[in-house]
Amino acid sequence: MEDMDRRYELRLTAEPSRFAVVRRIVQAHLRHWHLAAVTDQTLLGLTELLANVYQHVGATAPCTLRLRAGTDTLTVEVSDDSPDLPQARTPEPFDSGGRGLSIVAALCKEWGAQLSDTGKTVWFTVATSPVPAPALLDSVPLLALEVPAGALQPVLAD
């Protein structure tokens, strides 16, 4: 597959009512690019970035979504017209928000934000190369326990 086939751009307004459609479009591209394994983390990260545009830039703020699939990473970018760079916060346990960028950081390989002439771009990358089975598991011996008959009691749920 040529590199050009693995790029996508969509201009949209950051309205939550449109997020589901955007997620379906991205999911279709990931399936087409044989990247279905990273769909959940990609869609969650993307939703957080779009929600930040909605919350911090404006309810009908225009933005641009870009997807770029490389050899072993997928890059997701959301650009908007605001020059205000996002800042990761440490919310109190009962705060209802402020965790979006922490979620993105936890899900992805790396993330960042950069200013442009017309605003900013917030991006993240997801590793797409197959993750080998941990070698540690090969060295762990299987344990067999002998349990005498009648030693286990059934547990009944109410």
mmCIF file of C-alpha atoms in Angstrom:
data_model
loop_
_atom_site.group_PDB
_atom_site.id
_atom_site.type_symbol
_atom_site.label_atom_id
_atom_site.label_comp_id
_atom_site.label_asym_id
_atom_site.label_seq_id
_atom_site.Cartn_x
_atom_site.Cartn_y
_atom_site.Cartn_z
ATOM 1 C CA MET A 1 0.000 0.000 0.000
ATOM 2 C CA GLU A 2 1.422 3.348 -0.985
ATOM 3 C CA ASP A 3 1.983 5.997 1.638
ATOM 4 C CA MET A 4 -0.621 8.235 -0.055
ATOM 5 C CA ASP A 5 -3.255 5.569 0.570
ATOM 6 C CA ARG A 6 -2.490 5.774 4.270
ATOM 7 C CA ARG A 7 -3.309 9.443 4.810
ATOM 8 C CA TYR A 8 -6.688 10.952 5.489
ATOM 9 C CA GLU A 9 -7.898 14.473 6.241
ATOM 10 C CA LEU A 10 -11.326 15.662 7.354
ATOM 11 C CA ARG A 11 -12.499 19.193 8.078
ATOM 12 C CA LEU A 12 -15.310 19.378 10.614
ATOM 13 C CA THR A 13 -16.824 21.411 13.405
ATOM 14 C CA ALA A 14 -16.169 20.204 16.936
ATOM 15 C CA GLU A 15 -19.759 19.446 17.848
ATOM 16 C CA PRO A 16 -20.283 16.387 20.056
ATOM 17 C CA SER A 17 -23.260 15.345 17.916
ATOM 18 C CA ARG A 18 -20.779 14.719 15.068
ATOM 19 C CA PHE A 19 -18.239 12.722 17.078
ATOM 20 C CA ALA A 20 -19.913 9.345 16.473
ATOM 21 C CA VAL A 21 -19.825 9.852 12.704
ATOM 22 C CA VAL A 22 -16.169 10.884 12.858
ATOM 23 C CA ARG A 23 -15.360 7.792 14.925
ATOM 24 C CA ARG A 24 -17.077 5.548 12.359
ATOM 25 C CA ILE A 25 -15.099 7.173 9.530
ATOM 26 C CA VAL A 26 -11.808 6.688 11.396
ATOM 27 C CA GLN A 27 -12.725 3.119 12.299
ATOM 28 C CA ALA A 28 -13.383 2.351 8.615
ATOM 29 C CA HIS A 29 -9.989 3.761 7.639
ATOM 30 C CA LEU A 30 -8.229 1.731 10.311
ATOM 31 C CA ARG A 31 -9.922 -1.451 9.085
ATOM 32 C CA HIS A 32 -8.995 -0.609 5.478
ATOM 33 C CA TRP A 33 -5.384 -0.016 6.533
ATOM 34 C CA HIS A 34 -5.364 -3.313 8.504
ATOM 35 C CA LEU A 35 -4.945 -1.415 11.780
ATOM 36 C CA ALA A 36 -8.098 -2.617 13.534
ATOM 37 C CA ALA A 37 -6.017 -3.687 16.557
ATOM 38 C CA VAL A 38 -5.468 -0.033 17.531
ATOM 39 C CA THR A 39 -9.055 1.112 16.955
ATOM 40 C CA ASP A 40 -10.145 1.456 20.596
ATOM 41 C CA GLN A 41 -7.187 3.511 21.778
ATOM 42 C CA THR A 42 -7.236 5.629 18.621
ATOM 43 C CA LEU A 43 -10.932 6.445 18.912
ATOM 44 C CA LEU A 44 -10.679 7.249 22.599
ATOM 45 C CA GLY A 45 -7.701 9.562 22.037
ATOM 46 C CA LEU A 46 -9.392 11.220 19.075
ATOM 47 C CA THR A 47 -12.587 11.802 21.053
ATOM 48 C CA GLU A 48 -10.569 13.473 23.820
ATOM 49 C CA LEU A 49 -8.876 15.819 21.324
ATOM 50 C CA LEU A 50 -12.187 16.744 19.679
ATOM 51 C CA ALA A 51 -13.811 17.281 23.085
ATOM 52 C CA ASN A 52 -10.971 19.650 23.988
ATOM 53 C CA VAL A 53 -11.624 21.695 20.847
ATOM 54 C CA TYR A 54 -15.322 21.830 21.723
ATOM 55 C CA GLN A 55 -14.682 22.807 25.348
ATOM 56 C CA HIS A 56 -11.738 25.186 24.992
ATOM 57 C CA VAL A 57 -12.059 26.673 21.500
ATOM 58 C CA GLY A 58 -15.802 26.765 20.906
ATOM 59 C CA ALA A 59 -18.960 24.771 20.375
ATOM 60 C CA THR A 60 -18.879 25.188 16.602
ATOM 61 C CA ALA A 61 -15.127 25.665 16.199
ATOM 62 C CA PRO A 62 -13.798 24.400 12.885
ATOM 63 C CA CYS A 63 -10.991 21.897 13.093
ATOM 64 C CA THR A 64 -9.106 19.484 10.871
ATOM 65 C CA LEU A 65 -8.489 15.834 11.617
ATOM 66 C CA ARG A 66 -5.516 14.136 9.970
ATOM 67 C CA LEU A 67 -4.573 10.468 10.076
ATOM 68 C CA ARG A 68 -1.207 9.239 8.871
ATOM 69 C CA ALA A 69 -0.261 5.559 9.024
ATOM 70 C CA GLY A 70 3.454 4.849 8.855
ATOM 71 C CA THR A 71 5.342 1.594 8.988
ATOM 72 C CA ASP A 72 4.911 1.072 12.723
ATOM 73 C CA THR A 73 2.876 4.038 13.982
ATOM 74 C CA LEU A 74 -0.403 5.800 13.389
ATOM 75 C CA THR A 75 -0.392 9.561 13.905
ATOM 76 C CA VAL A 76 -3.633 11.365 14.722
ATOM 77 C CA GLU A 77 -3.675 15.172 14.536
ATOM 78 C CA VAL A 78 -6.408 17.680 15.335
ATOM 79 C CA SER A 79 -5.764 21.283 14.289
ATOM 80 C CA ASP A 80 -7.845 24.301 15.260
ATOM 81 C CA ASP A 81 -7.673 28.091 15.041
ATOM 82 C CA SER A 82 -6.754 28.763 18.678
ATOM 83 C CA PRO A 83 -3.143 29.570 19.578
ATOM 84 C CA ASP A 84 -3.690 28.339 23.161
ATOM 85 C CA LEU A 85 -1.685 25.173 23.726
ATOM 86 C CA PRO A 86 -3.270 22.477 25.893
ATOM 87 C CA GLN A 87 -1.855 21.761 29.313
ATOM 88 C CA ALA A 88 -2.092 18.444 31.095
ATOM 89 C CA ARG A 89 -3.653 18.894 34.515
ATOM 90 C CA THR A 90 -3.742 16.904 37.718
ATOM 91 C CA PRO A 91 -7.373 17.060 38.784
ATOM 92 C CA GLU A 92 -8.614 16.331 42.274
ATOM 93 C CA PRO A 93 -10.183 12.869 42.658
ATOM 94 C CA PHE A 94 -13.769 14.146 42.499
ATOM 95 C CA ASP A 95 -13.274 16.699 39.690
ATOM 96 C CA SER A 96 -15.534 15.948 36.737
ATOM 97 C CA GLY A 97 -12.928 16.851 34.108
ATOM 98 C CA GLY A 98 -9.301 17.563 33.467
ATOM 99 C CA ARG A 99 -8.167 14.033 32.671
ATOM 100 C CA GLY A 100 -8.335 14.110 28.864
ATOM 101 C CA LEU A 101 -4.677 14.655 28.070
ATOM 102 C CA SER A 102 -3.642 12.198 30.793
ATOM 103 C CA ILE A 103 -5.842 9.606 29.114
ATOM 104 C CA VAL A 104 -4.300 10.385 25.726
ATOM 105 C CA ALA A 105 -0.798 10.139 27.191
ATOM 106 C CA ALA A 106 -1.601 6.778 28.785
ATOM 107 C CA LEU A 107 -3.004 5.335 25.555
ATOM 108 C CA CYS A 108 -0.390 6.414 23.091
ATOM 109 C CA LYS A 109 3.266 6.110 22.305
ATOM 110 C CA GLU A 110 3.766 9.884 22.420
ATOM 111 C CA TRP A 111 1.761 13.076 22.118
ATOM 112 C CA GLY A 112 2.347 16.770 21.763
ATOM 113 C CA ALA A 113 1.109 20.136 20.556
ATOM 114 C CA GLN A 114 2.622 22.705 18.270
ATOM 115 C CA LEU A 115 1.711 26.202 17.193
ATOM 116 C CA SER A 116 1.153 27.043 13.552
ATOM 117 C CA ASP A 117 0.509 30.267 11.641
ATOM 118 C CA THR A 118 -3.232 29.687 11.960
ATOM 119 C CA GLY A 119 -3.569 28.120 15.423
ATOM 120 C CA LYS A 120 -2.293 24.836 16.808
ATOM 121 C CA THR A 121 -2.132 21.121 16.184
ATOM 122 C CA VAL A 122 -2.464 18.551 18.952
ATOM 123 C CA TRP A 123 -1.295 15.074 17.985
ATOM 124 C CA PHE A 124 -0.601 11.600 19.282
ATOM 125 C CA THR A 125 0.954 8.443 17.871
ATOM 126 C CA VAL A 126 -0.083 4.852 18.457
ATOM 127 C CA ALA A 127 2.274 1.926 17.927
ATOM 128 C CA THR A 128 0.887 -0.313 15.181
ATOM 129 C CA SER A 129 3.627 -2.885 14.803
ATOM 130 C CA PRO A 130 2.806 -6.291 16.223
ATOM 131 C CA VAL A 131 3.798 -6.626 19.836
ATOM 132 C CA PRO A 132 5.660 -9.915 20.393
ATOM 133 C CA ALA A 133 4.610 -12.155 23.222
ATOM 134 C CA PRO A 134 6.643 -11.276 26.304
ATOM 135 C CA ALA A 135 9.698 -13.501 26.589
ATOM 136 C CA LEU A 136 9.100 -13.613 30.331
ATOM 137 C CA LEU A 137 6.099 -15.858 29.830
ATOM 138 C CA ASP A 138 8.255 -18.455 28.090
ATOM 139 C CA SER A 139 10.484 -18.782 31.152
ATOM 140 C CA VAL A 140 7.720 -19.119 33.744
ATOM 141 C CA PRO A 141 7.132 -22.775 34.622
ATOM 142 C CA LEU A 142 3.593 -24.002 34.684
ATOM 143 C CA LEU A 143 2.476 -24.962 38.162
ATOM 144 C CA ALA A 144 0.112 -27.794 38.820
ATOM 145 C CA LEU A 145 -1.605 -28.005 42.158
ATOM 146 C CA GLU A 146 -3.261 -31.114 43.417
ATOM 147 C CA VAL A 147 -6.446 -30.320 45.263
ATOM 148 C CA PRO A 148 -8.021 -33.158 47.225
ATOM 149 C CA ALA A 149 -11.585 -34.018 46.277
ATOM 150 C CA GLY A 150 -14.063 -32.126 48.421
ATOM 151 C CA ALA A 151 -11.537 -29.432 49.386
ATOM 152 C CA LEU A 152 -13.287 -26.814 47.280
ATOM 153 C CA GLN A 153 -16.668 -25.603 48.426
ATOM 154 C CA PRO A 154 -19.129 -24.180 45.904
ATOM 155 C CA VAL A 155 -19.982 -20.528 46.270
ATOM 156 C CA LEU A 156 -23.523 -19.507 45.555
ATOM 157 C CA ALA A 157 -24.358 -15.956 44.565
ATOM 158 C CA ASP A 158 -27.579 -14.398 45.843
#
